[in-house]
Amino acid sequence: NENSLYFPFPPNMTASEVNGYMCGEMNRTGRLCSQCENGTGPSVFSPDLKCVRCLDSSYGWAVYLADEFIPITIFVLLVILFRIRLCADYMNALVFFCNIGSAGLLYFRPVDIF
């Protein structure tokens, strides 16, 4: 079928080699790359939940909260300060542009087959 997309593997690959090929870049193991390797955990900042090395730091939660709440707080303050109408045509265009840009960055990455 012309519409189907598949990636052939070399015929001599074992199951562990296929697992390493498919999951190795994300530091994952198991069926369908469902488990993180030992000493790693899913990153909340990664769109594909890549597993990263876990740090024993007590300020990780503060970095996460700052990263999430500072930008939205600044945006709300700008909307209030400059009396921006969120339903205006130019805001619809901005939201559309931002959504298309983020979708392109997340889902349309080049695929390296071999």
Short mmCIF file of C-alpha atoms in Angstrom, two decimals:
data_model
loop_
_atom_site.label_atom_id
_atom_site.label_comp_id
_atom_site.label_asym_id
_atom_site.label_seq_id
_atom_site.Cartn_x
_atom_site.Cartn_y
_atom_site.Cartn_z
CA ASN A 1 0.00 0.00 0.00
CA GLU A 2 1.39 3.41 -0.95
CA ASN A 3 0.06 5.12 2.18
CA SER A 4 1.70 2.75 4.68
CA LEU A 5 4.94 3.76 6.33
CA TYR A 6 7.30 1.27 7.91
CA PHE A 7 10.95 1.08 8.77
CA PRO A 8 12.63 -2.21 7.90
CA PHE A 9 15.22 -3.63 10.28
CA PRO A 10 18.17 -5.74 9.20
CA PRO A 11 17.10 -9.40 9.27
CA ASN A 12 19.77 -10.50 11.76
CA MET A 13 18.78 -8.13 14.60
CA THR A 14 17.93 -9.72 17.93
CA ALA A 15 15.16 -8.44 20.19
CA SER A 16 17.66 -6.69 22.49
CA GLU A 17 19.34 -4.98 19.51
CA VAL A 18 15.95 -3.74 18.24
CA ASN A 19 15.13 -2.51 21.75
CA GLY A 20 18.47 -0.67 21.92
CA TYR A 21 17.95 0.84 18.49
CA MET A 22 14.41 2.08 19.17
CA CYS A 23 14.68 3.05 22.86
CA GLY A 24 18.37 3.81 23.36
CA GLU A 25 18.19 7.50 22.44
CA MET A 26 15.48 8.08 25.05
CA ASN A 27 17.24 6.04 27.81
CA ARG A 28 14.27 3.65 27.91
CA THR A 29 13.87 -0.13 27.96
CA GLY A 30 11.08 -2.71 27.92
CA ARG A 31 8.18 -3.30 25.60
CA LEU A 32 7.30 -0.21 23.61
CA CYS A 33 10.04 1.68 25.50
CA SER A 34 7.75 1.81 28.53
CA GLN A 35 10.34 1.83 31.34
CA CYS A 36 13.18 4.17 32.20
CA GLU A 37 16.63 2.72 32.71
CA ASN A 38 17.98 2.43 36.25
CA GLY A 39 18.85 5.79 37.78
CA THR A 40 16.73 7.76 35.31
CA GLY A 41 13.18 9.11 35.30
CA PRO A 42 10.86 10.81 32.80
CA SER A 43 11.60 14.47 32.25
CA VAL A 44 8.65 16.83 32.60
CA PHE A 45 10.34 19.23 30.17
CA SER A 46 10.60 16.68 27.34
CA PRO A 47 7.67 16.37 24.88
CA ASP A 48 8.39 12.66 24.35
CA LEU A 49 9.15 11.99 28.07
CA LYS A 50 12.79 11.17 27.50
CA CYS A 51 14.34 9.63 30.60
CA VAL A 52 17.06 11.72 32.23
CA ARG A 53 19.42 11.10 35.13
CA CYS A 54 17.72 11.77 38.45
CA LEU A 55 19.43 14.42 40.56
CA ASP A 56 19.45 14.43 44.33
CA SER A 57 18.70 18.10 44.66
CA SER A 58 16.23 19.78 46.94
CA TYR A 59 15.55 22.75 44.65
CA GLY A 60 14.24 20.87 41.57
CA TRP A 61 10.63 21.62 42.48
CA ALA A 62 11.40 25.35 42.69
CA VAL A 63 12.97 25.33 39.21
CA TYR A 64 9.92 23.54 37.83
CA LEU A 65 7.48 25.96 39.43
CA ALA A 66 9.49 28.98 38.28
CA ASP A 67 9.69 27.61 34.75
CA GLU A 68 5.94 27.06 34.62
CA PHE A 69 4.52 30.05 36.51
CA ILE A 70 6.84 32.96 35.67
CA PRO A 71 5.98 33.03 31.91
CA ILE A 72 2.22 32.82 32.47
CA THR A 73 2.41 35.47 35.19
CA ILE A 74 4.29 37.82 32.87
CA PHE A 75 1.75 37.18 30.12
CA VAL A 76 -1.21 37.94 32.40
CA LEU A 77 0.47 41.12 33.66
CA LEU A 78 1.10 42.27 30.08
CA VAL A 79 -2.53 41.59 29.15
CA ILE A 80 -3.74 43.60 32.15
CA LEU A 81 -1.17 46.39 31.80
CA PHE A 82 -1.70 47.01 28.08
CA ARG A 83 -5.44 46.12 28.11
CA ILE A 84 -5.03 43.53 25.39
CA ARG A 85 -8.27 42.00 24.18
CA LEU A 86 -7.69 38.27 23.96
CA CYS A 87 -10.52 37.83 21.44
CA ALA A 88 -9.10 40.36 18.98
CA ASP A 89 -8.13 39.21 15.49
CA TYR A 90 -4.41 39.73 16.00
CA MET A 91 -4.48 37.59 19.17
CA ASN A 92 -6.19 34.78 17.26
CA ALA A 93 -3.43 34.97 14.70
CA LEU A 94 -0.76 34.93 17.43
CA VAL A 95 -2.30 31.90 19.13
CA PHE A 96 -2.60 30.11 15.79
CA PHE A 97 1.03 30.90 14.92
CA CYS A 98 2.28 29.71 18.32
CA ASN A 99 0.30 26.46 18.08
CA ILE A 100 1.56 25.71 14.59
CA GLY A 101 5.13 26.54 15.64
CA SER A 102 5.05 24.31 18.69
CA ALA A 103 3.42 21.46 16.75
CA GLY A 104 6.15 21.74 14.13
CA LEU A 105 8.89 21.64 16.73
CA LEU A 106 7.38 18.67 18.54
CA TYR A 107 6.08 16.43 15.79
CA PHE A 108 7.86 17.19 12.54
CA ARG A 109 11.41 16.32 13.47
CA PRO A 110 13.59 14.54 10.92
CA VAL A 111 13.76 10.77 11.39
CA ASP A 112 17.11 9.02 11.10
CA ILE A 113 16.38 5.45 10.03
CA PHE A 114 19.92 4.03 10.03
#
